[in-house]
PDB file of C-alpha atoms (C1' of nucleotides) in Angstrom:
ATOM      1  CA  MET M   7      -9.661  -4.306 -15.249  1.00  0.00           C
ATOM      2  CA  VAL M   8     -10.541  -6.037 -17.877  1.00  0.00           C
ATOM      3  CA  ALA M   9      -9.858  -9.571 -17.155  1.00  0.00           C
ATOM      4  CA  ARG M  10      -8.511 -11.459 -14.182  1.00  0.00           C
ATOM      5  CA  ARG M  11      -6.539 -14.954 -14.743  1.00  0.00           C
ATOM      6  CA  LYS M  12      -7.686 -15.842 -11.375  1.00  0.00           C
ATOM      7  CA  ASP M  13     -10.686 -14.662  -9.336  1.00  0.00           C
ATOM      8  CA  SER M  14      -8.748 -13.830  -6.539  1.00  0.00           C
ATOM      9  CA  PHE M  15      -5.027 -14.129  -5.845  1.00  0.00           C
ATOM     10  CA  PHE M  16      -5.603 -13.054  -2.759  1.00  0.00           C
ATOM     11  CA  GLU M  17      -7.326 -16.190  -1.499  1.00  0.00           C
ATOM     12  CA  ASP M  18      -4.522 -18.003  -2.513  1.00  0.00           C
ATOM     13  CA  VAL M  19      -2.186 -15.966  -0.876  1.00  0.00           C
ATOM     14  CA  PHE M  20      -4.382 -16.140   2.004  1.00  0.00           C
ATOM     15  CA  GLU M  21      -4.307 -20.013   1.753  1.00  0.00           C
ATOM     16  CA  VAL M  22      -0.910 -20.444   1.715  1.00  0.00           C
ATOM     17  CA  VAL M  23      -0.592 -17.983   5.126  1.00  0.00           C
ATOM     18  CA  ARG M  24      -2.777 -20.390   6.518  1.00  0.00           C
ATOM     19  CA  LEU M  25      -0.237 -23.142   5.854  1.00  0.00           C
ATOM     20  CA  ILE M  26       2.156 -21.660   7.817  1.00  0.00           C
ATOM     21  CA  PRO M  27       2.913 -23.691  10.607  1.00  0.00           C
ATOM     22  CA  PRO M  28       2.767 -22.333  14.259  1.00  0.00           C
ATOM     23  CA  GLY M  29       5.956 -20.900  15.589  1.00  0.00           C
ATOM     24  CA  ARG M  30       7.206 -20.519  11.946  1.00  0.00           C
ATOM     25  CA  VAL M  31       7.340 -16.869   9.644  1.00  0.00           C
ATOM     26  CA  ALA M  32       7.332 -16.453   6.223  1.00  0.00           C
ATOM     27  CA  THR M  33       7.957 -13.215   3.745  1.00  0.00           C
ATOM     28  CA  TYR M  34       6.132 -11.706   1.334  1.00  0.00           C
ATOM     29  CA  GLY M  35       8.771 -13.065  -1.503  1.00  0.00           C
ATOM     30  CA  ASP M  36       8.727 -16.269  -0.877  1.00  0.00           C
ATOM     31  CA  ILE M  37       4.575 -16.044  -0.954  1.00  0.00           C
ATOM     32  CA  ALA M  38       5.002 -14.410  -3.928  1.00  0.00           C
ATOM     33  CA  ARG M  39       7.089 -16.269  -5.210  1.00  0.00           C
ATOM     34  CA  PHE M  40       5.051 -19.814  -4.552  1.00  0.00           C
ATOM     35  CA  LEU M  41       2.001 -18.623  -6.226  1.00  0.00           C
ATOM     36  CA  GLY M  42       3.942 -17.618  -9.389  1.00  0.00           C
ATOM     37  CA  ALA M  43       4.212 -14.394  -8.944  1.00  0.00           C
ATOM     38  CA  ALA M  44       7.676 -13.518  -8.227  1.00  0.00           C
ATOM     39  CA  SER M  45       7.539  -9.487  -8.396  1.00  0.00           C
ATOM     40  CA  SER M  46       4.139  -9.681  -6.596  1.00  0.00           C
ATOM     41  CA  SER M  47       5.280  -9.026  -2.959  1.00  0.00           C
ATOM     42  CA  ARG M  48       3.928  -6.416  -2.077  1.00  0.00           C
ATOM     43  CA  MET M  49       0.502  -7.917  -3.533  1.00  0.00           C
ATOM     44  CA  VAL M  50       0.827  -9.984  -1.179  1.00  0.00           C
ATOM     45  CA  GLY M  51       1.581  -7.519   1.841  1.00  0.00           C
ATOM     46  CA  PHE M  52      -1.738  -5.984   0.495  1.00  0.00           C
ATOM     47  CA  ALA M  53      -3.779  -9.005   0.485  1.00  0.00           C
ATOM     48  CA  MET M  54      -2.757  -9.398   4.384  1.00  0.00           C
ATOM     49  CA  ASN M  55      -4.279  -5.835   4.919  1.00  0.00           C
ATOM     50  CA  ARG M  56      -7.182  -7.647   3.518  1.00  0.00           C
ATOM     51  CA  SER M  57      -7.249 -10.914   5.522  1.00  0.00           C
ATOM     52  CA  HIS M  58      -8.312  -8.974   8.069  1.00  0.00           C
ATOM     53  CA  PHE M  59     -12.128  -9.010   6.139  1.00  0.00           C
ATOM     54  CA  GLU M  60     -11.920 -12.327   5.568  1.00  0.00           C
ATOM     55  CA  ALA M  61     -13.903 -14.606   7.203  1.00  0.00           C
ATOM     56  CA  ILE M  62     -11.641 -17.453   7.806  1.00  0.00           C
ATOM     57  CA  PRO M  63      -8.541 -15.967  10.236  1.00  0.00           C
ATOM     58  CA  VAL M  64      -5.428 -15.201   8.615  1.00  0.00           C
ATOM     59  CA  PRO M  65      -2.466 -16.191  10.695  1.00  0.00           C
ATOM     60  CA  ALA M  66      -1.029 -12.197   9.068  1.00  0.00           C
ATOM     61  CA  GLN M  67       1.654 -12.031  11.834  1.00  0.00           C
ATOM     62  CA  ARG M  68       3.302 -14.813  10.286  1.00  0.00           C
ATOM     63  CA  VAL M  69       4.328 -13.323   7.171  1.00  0.00           C
ATOM     64  CA  VAL M  70       6.976 -10.764   7.751  1.00  0.00           C
ATOM     65  CA  ASN M  71       9.186  -8.940   5.251  1.00  0.00           C
ATOM     66  CA  ARG M  72      12.204 -10.001   4.145  1.00  0.00           C
ATOM     67  CA  ALA M  73      14.594  -8.838   6.624  1.00  0.00           C
ATOM     68  CA  GLY M  74      12.233 -10.629   9.447  1.00  0.00           C
ATOM     69  CA  LEU M  75      10.653  -7.196  10.434  1.00  0.00           C
ATOM     70  CA  LEU M  76       6.764  -6.546  11.404  1.00  0.00           C
ATOM     71  CA  THR M  77       6.326  -4.393   8.981  1.00  0.00           C
ATOM     72  CA  GLY M  78       3.038  -4.806   8.623  1.00  0.00           C
ATOM     73  CA  LYS M  79       2.007  -4.721  12.627  1.00  0.00           C
ATOM     74  CA  ALA M  80       0.378  -1.171  12.106  1.00  0.00           C
ATOM     75  CA  HIS M  81      -2.406  -2.479  10.151  1.00  0.00           C
ATOM     76  CA  PHE M  82      -3.451  -4.679  13.419  1.00  0.00           C
ATOM     77  CA  ALA M  83      -5.936  -4.042  16.060  1.00  0.00           C
ATOM     78  CA  TYR M  84      -3.055  -2.358  17.342  1.00  0.00           C
ATOM     79  CA  PRO M  85       0.394  -2.871  16.570  1.00  0.00           C
ATOM     80  CA  GLU M  86       1.655  -5.106  19.403  1.00  0.00           C
ATOM     81  CA  GLN M  87      -0.761  -7.231  18.492  1.00  0.00           C
ATOM     82  CA  MET M  88       1.657  -8.454  16.269  1.00  0.00           C
ATOM     83  CA  ALA M  89       3.879  -9.297  18.161  1.00  0.00           C
ATOM     84  CA  GLU M  90       1.639 -10.978  20.802  1.00  0.00           C
ATOM     85  CA  LEU M  91       0.375 -13.321  18.361  1.00  0.00           C
ATOM     86  CA  LEU M  92       3.769 -14.498  17.381  1.00  0.00           C
ATOM     87  CA  ALA M  93       4.704 -14.625  21.092  1.00  0.00           C
ATOM     88  CA  LEU M  94       2.397 -17.272  21.783  1.00  0.00           C
ATOM     89  CA  GLU M  95       3.411 -19.091  19.697  1.00  0.00           C
ATOM     90  CA  GLY M  96       6.606 -19.387  20.592  1.00  0.00           C
ATOM     91  CA  VAL M  97       8.257 -16.794  18.045  1.00  0.00           C
ATOM     92  CA  MET M  98      10.722 -14.280  19.959  1.00  0.00           C
ATOM     93  CA  VAL M  99      10.257 -10.386  18.656  1.00  0.00           C
ATOM     94  CA  LEU M 100      12.747  -8.000  19.799  1.00  0.00           C
ATOM     95  CA  ASP M 101      12.463  -4.208  18.744  1.00  0.00           C
ATOM     96  CA  ASP M 102      10.067  -5.439  15.592  1.00  0.00           C
ATOM     97  CA  ALA M 103      12.249  -7.840  14.567  1.00  0.00           C
ATOM     98  CA  VAL M 104      11.672 -12.142  14.260  1.00  0.00           C
ATOM     99  CA  ILE M 105      14.694 -13.520  16.436  1.00  0.00           C
ATOM    100  CA  ASP M 106      16.404 -16.425  14.517  1.00  0.00           C
ATOM    101  CA  PHE M 107      14.428 -15.434  11.413  1.00  0.00           C
ATOM    102  CA  GLU M 108      16.109 -17.386   9.073  1.00  0.00           C
ATOM    103  CA  LYS M 109      15.639 -20.484  11.574  1.00  0.00           C
ATOM    104  CA  ARG M 110      12.485 -19.915  11.700  1.00  0.00           C
ATOM    105  CA  ARG M 111      11.803 -18.864   8.229  1.00  0.00           C
ATOM    106  CA  TRP M 112       9.395 -21.096   6.172  1.00  0.00           C
ATOM    107  CA  ASP M 113       9.558 -21.368   2.526  1.00  0.00           C
ATOM    108  CA  PRO M 114       6.626 -22.339   1.097  1.00  0.00           C
ATOM    109  CA  THR M 115       8.161 -23.806  -2.317  1.00  0.00           C
ATOM    110  CA  LYS M 116      10.556 -25.759  -0.182  1.00  0.00           C
ATOM    111  CA  GLU M 117       8.381 -26.757   2.662  1.00  0.00           C
ATOM    112  CA  LEU M 118       5.282 -27.666   0.389  1.00  0.00           C
ATOM    113  CA  ASN M 119       7.559 -28.881  -2.418  1.00  0.00           C
ATOM    114  CA  PHE M 120       5.815 -27.737  -4.982  1.00  0.00           C
TER     115      PHE M 120
ATOM    116  C1'  DA J  26     -11.635   1.483 -18.894  1.00  0.00           C
ATOM    117  C1'  DA J  27      -7.509   3.912 -16.935  1.00  0.00           C
ATOM    118  C1'  DG J  28      -5.132   5.117 -12.923  1.00  0.00           C
ATOM    119  C1'  DG J  29      -3.762   5.022  -8.209  1.00  0.00           C
ATOM    120  C1'  DT J  30      -2.124   2.502  -4.805  1.00  0.00           C
ATOM    121  C1'  DG J  31       0.697  -0.802  -1.556  1.00  0.00           C
ATOM    122  C1'  DA J  32       2.217  -4.385   5.192  1.00  0.00           C
ATOM    123  C1'  DC J  33       8.191  -5.564  -0.570  1.00  0.00           C
ATOM    124  C1'  DA J  34      12.166  -6.266  -3.232  1.00  0.00           C
ATOM    125  C1'  DG J  35      16.217  -5.614  -5.645  1.00  0.00           C
ATOM    126  C1'  DT J  36      19.888  -2.187  -7.502  1.00  0.00           C
ATOM    127  C1'  DT J  37      21.924   1.988  -7.710  1.00  0.00           C
ATOM    128  C1'  DT J  38      23.906   6.493  -5.685  1.00  0.00           C
TER     129       DT J  38
ATOM    130  C1'  DT N   8      27.836   1.393   4.871  1.00  0.00           C
ATOM    131  C1'  DA N   9      23.452   3.795   4.400  1.00  0.00           C
ATOM    132  C1'  DA N  10      20.398   5.733   2.381  1.00  0.00           C
ATOM    133  C1'  DA N  11      16.840   6.644  -1.589  1.00  0.00           C
ATOM    134  C1'  DC N  12      15.104   4.937  -5.908  1.00  0.00           C
ATOM    135  C1'  DT N  13      12.715   1.993  -9.599  1.00  0.00           C
ATOM    136  C1'  DG N  14      10.586  -2.055 -10.926  1.00  0.00           C
ATOM    137  C1'  DC N  15       6.265  -4.386 -10.101  1.00  0.00           C
ATOM    138  C1'  DC N  16       1.871  -7.029 -10.504  1.00  0.00           C
ATOM    139  C1'  DA N  17      -2.763  -7.288  -9.314  1.00  0.00           C
ATOM    140  C1'  DC N  18      -6.542  -4.780  -6.666  1.00  0.00           C
ATOM    141  C1'  DC N  19      -9.649  -1.197  -6.075  1.00  0.00           C
ATOM    142  C1'  DT N  20     -12.376   3.193  -7.159  1.00  0.00           C
TER     143       DT N  20
END
DNA sequence: AAGGTGACAGTTT
DNA sequence: TAAACTGCCACCT
């Protein structure tokens, strides 16, 4: 890599994720668009992978895929942790899917009015 | 410096 | 309708 526009695209991702209110969830795509890289949804997911090494905790459990599925649960300490963390926040998860996903969905581009 | 990779998304078989 | 393929951009080795 020769040059990067930003030192850390990930940090931006982390910040946005931390802004997600408890009990709400956001999608990789929405976060990516919010950061100006609509097609970097995959990167957002990869960022979450790295979030575990961050000093400041990142509520990765609040980030799900477009279908509301907990696709990243496998990357937690243990797979069930993701659903558990969400449950503690009042988010019901059934079979790796967020209940009332559309209702609990939190879109930064809308909620933050950017 | 170049290539491979990934917790997705959208489109096409 | 469901399954498979390609595109995509930034990080890492």
